[in-house]
């Protein structure tokens, strides 16, 4: 029956497509309904096969299904194309039923129903009877597209589908009830099976097709539900079916996802972890701040595309994480899907690469750790974010989330004058005051004073209360300003401290003005109310620490006190009750506990304005504790939760911003006062209007202080027209405070601020008086006047430029100290001291403090401090007397016995080269120093005499073993050479001849050697071995340990002719090149050498006689590997055995030589040890060694420089040094470019990167033009290596 | 499987999509149950209610909207294709309509609303 219908539908399909749209739609409906029944049959068969024949059969079925599916694919597509237009609602389905226009329709529908009924019966039976209908199934599949739709699902899936439909059918009109339940059950099954499918399908290659099929099927299911509603009504055996289903799905029920949308979380989230089959997440870079916009735009774009019919995007979803700046995730199968979807979107950085998120990180990418955000609600305390009220506390009186607004109650900061100007229309020219108006509660007096219109008791709809309206716009309520603001312009405040609440409750000024007892009582009375209001608002988390005393304020244990033992993780606190009958520790809920302080205990405030102050508890009233401050000697009120037990007395705060206590400051109002006390956020300033008995002390905020006044040299006139100076002692002779004696600290416009002697406790004994009512202490006035003048003169003429810049407190007190020691001492407690001229003029060294290590000349001294003019900096500083070290017993300058070392004239030996700084030595490549041996002994500035630095030049003539191993690694000029000049001086100093030390010279007999020293016209020459170059020139090959020393008259010696690539030094000053300049010979042509100067990098031409060849590592390496020509240093380890025996072995010698060479060149030495060298032996001489052997060798050798090498081998090396080590070996067998490599490395080492790069470029060019391919690649490689390390390593 | 086919597939799903919030950051609220993010009025909890949770009956009822949705959410995921999207699956939105959803609601579900959801679920059974 249904077979036939299905067939009809399938056959109809092509024809239907030519029909008009409506018909198309309907015929499809028909086809679908027919398909459903066919499907059901098929499923029955499947159920049967599943139960009977097992998985093998299934597998074969699946194969067949696949084939069939491919055949049917096109048809399916057409079906899909039409679907969007297809109505989904059940109503539409029923319309179709009633519509008789399409011939196949009614019959198909009816039949479908009939068959469904039958199917349900079959379904129930199928389980019981386990009847197999395999053949039938196959037949249907070949004909029915709907069979094919699910053909790729496994049998179980198909069965599920059927069940689901049955469930649908059993419902009536979509009315929720038992049928819906079944439906949901089926959904659950869907989930499970879809996941199963995914697991099963991994080995198949049908990913997209299958997904599509699943998708299609899911959609179809939605349609089927509604289409079947009608038919469901006709269901008779609901109960029976339900029972069957229940039985069958009982197992799945536990894991039922009962919701259609993400509510149910009973399915193990674990099962939802991404698999390789899932779409991937891609990380896309977008403009910061536009992440959400991009994600939402993607959604909108998808919809727009759909609406305009231009197709859709292939991406699956887009995710934005709030905490992830400038990135969004896009879920898609492929990267180009992402790109396509993002095309044309603003704020996306299209040029940035799209990165794939690894599967393991996908979950993390879309997971947010849920954090509880407390929302602004009625009664919350908030702080304003900006504007005149920035930071002010406000209370929320209304929230309107819809408009994103809230109404807050604030202590107003009205600029009444400005309001008035506005009212009068004269505000145009008047800029709004720059100052923030003070926060104080509004009173009618203010509106009256400024003549501002005030409308009383207007009913406000939003507030549902009566408000006063000032100037027609500012709503006021009980003196508070009621303002509606954006939710974003305020932020939730954590529980405000008591003082802030106080300020809020009484207006800011009220707290400060509450000097009278009555005001204070009122404030205290309000506190409890405030505290209770605080309870409702966001309460700060109370922290209880072990040892805290607590009291229970709620619950059964109310009023129980105890000591905290432990703060449990679950929000309770274990306490030891202080109760006679309770002997066990008990756990108490944190919320019911309050900190409890006994009267008399010493506490510290940990929050609020009094933060950091300590004091004694004098009164406890509920939550409000009265504390008597240690510092201010005043009481203050604070919540007990803001207190902590403390044994310590907190230190006084002495500065606010740049202002320190006892500074004279000018306020924004141009008034002048002296800071007499500093509080947390304000300074108490004693104004000039004060009198001795009535101090006018005002709290001033930091921003109200304009500048600090420097009045050191300001004077005033006393009653007798005597000059009062800073530090003078005066007596009040008139007016209030008559008879007081005070030491003047500040003077400003006839007002003196000074410290009173005796026990005036207020404000640290500071009083302000008019200068005219004082008289300078008589005797002091005369005598001290001279003294002071002298001191003043001293101060007026700073000894160094730095003196004028002095800012340190010590420095400020300087004049006082100078003026009159005893008086100054009493004043302010600064360093006390008498002038001590004995030290002035001496050179001392600072031994402690910031200036530790500095030396300088004493320009002034007291008993406790000295003023030192530093040698190293153009400053004069004050140093404690006990922090200086005398070079000796502090003799006066010029004392013959022990003049400060630094001023001793330079030793004669250094005189010829006074301008050469030690630095230069290091900045140069070794070649220079090696060549000329021009060593500048360093001046040693140490106090203990002078030790010229030992010759740091690398001495070629002295093999390192010769000089003894135990030295510091640097051989001096051959100690074994008796004729060596005194080590303390430059061997070439004062020598004008051509045979400079280390020059290569030829003896008359053809032997060659190196000049070691000169003595009375004779030259000591270390004789080396020679070899003959291919061009026939005999040249010095190497010096060995056995090199003989010969003393030869200068007259018989000749300079060895320099050859190409030799390192040379200019010994006869030319037109441009000074003596001593070093160079590398580029070419030699008929007695003229073309050289590249090391210093200037310019080519120069010199006569061959004007230059002397000096042995240099590079060229030595080029020429020979068989002996150690040049080796002296690097042996920092005393244990290093002499290398000569080893060096006699060819391969080893090569290694050592090479190491020596490369180590020497970059000047940062690579030390190496014997054990480090041991593996680096070559069996053959390098010339004979193959490249492979060399490579192996260099690998081991390069280990010297690697971190894994023995400690002794790990000298400071750089990437380049190592590189050079390797590459030089690589080049060794064909060495022509070695020096280039070396040069590049050297320049890079010394920071001349441009040169190094240009050499590298040259090497690359050379490599390209090289004839040998292996050489080409090698040099290209080396150049590349150096290049890359130049760019990456540096 | 050509890209065109995928596209057509998606179209059919997109058709039922919930309107994305037009304002990107401000004034958006998320449904307590399905986390659907929309603006309050323009898009439209007020106009249309929640596309997934029609039982909330939020449309044209400001108080209901305020009750059933919350501005305290973090992260947004635009689900274009709930059926095949892994994100949707992970967040259990694979049966929801396409649209913008919150990654996480940072607010407690009001008791009344929680009860309603529960009730709806029960009825669903």
CSV table of N, CA and C in Angstrom, one decimal, chain B residues 7 21 33 40 51-52 63 66 70 77 79 93 99 102 108 113-114:
chain,number,residue,atom,x,y,z
B,7,UNK,N,25.2,25.9,1.5
B,7,UNK,CA,24.6,27.2,1.6
B,7,UNK,C,23.0,27.1,1.6
B,21,UNK,N,20.9,41.4,18.1
B,21,UNK,CA,20.8,42.7,18.8
B,21,UNK,C,21.5,43.8,17.9
B,33,UNK,N,16.6,31.5,30.2
B,33,UNK,CA,16.6,30.1,29.9
B,33,UNK,C,17.5,29.7,28.8
B,40,UNK,N,16.6,45.2,24.5
B,40,UNK,CA,15.4,45.3,25.3
B,40,UNK,C,14.2,45.5,24.4
B,51,UNK,N,12.6,33.9,21.1
B,51,UNK,CA,12.3,33.0,20.0
B,51,UNK,C,12.2,31.5,20.4
B,52,UNK,N,13.0,31.3,21.4
B,52,UNK,CA,13.1,29.9,21.9
B,52,UNK,C,12.0,29.6,23.0
B,63,UNK,N,7.6,44.4,32.1
B,63,UNK,CA,8.0,43.8,33.3
B,63,UNK,C,8.5,42.4,33.1
B,66,UNK,N,11.9,42.4,31.7
B,66,UNK,CA,12.8,42.7,32.7
B,66,UNK,C,13.0,41.5,33.6
B,70,UNK,N,18.2,39.2,31.5
B,70,UNK,CA,19.2,39.9,32.4
B,70,UNK,C,20.3,40.5,31.6
B,77,UNK,N,27.9,34.3,21.5
B,77,UNK,CA,28.1,33.4,20.4
B,77,UNK,C,27.0,33.5,19.4
B,79,UNK,N,25.1,31.9,16.8
B,79,UNK,CA,24.9,30.6,16.2
B,79,UNK,C,24.2,30.8,14.9
B,93,UNK,N,22.6,24.3,22.4
B,93,UNK,CA,21.7,25.2,21.6
B,93,UNK,C,21.4,24.6,20.3
B,99,UNK,N,20.9,32.6,16.1
B,99,UNK,CA,20.8,33.9,16.8
B,99,UNK,C,22.0,34.1,17.6
B,102,UNK,N,24.2,34.4,24.7
B,102,UNK,CA,25.3,34.7,25.7
B,102,UNK,C,26.1,33.4,25.9
B,108,UNK,N,21.8,35.3,38.8
B,108,UNK,CA,20.9,34.2,39.4
B,108,UNK,C,19.6,34.3,38.7
B,113,UNK,N,11.1,32.8,38.0
B,113,UNK,CA,11.4,32.4,36.6
B,113,UNK,C,11.9,30.9,36.6
B,114,UNK,N,12.8,30.6,37.6
B,114,UNK,CA,13.2,29.3,37.7
B,114,UNK,C,12.1,28.3,37.8
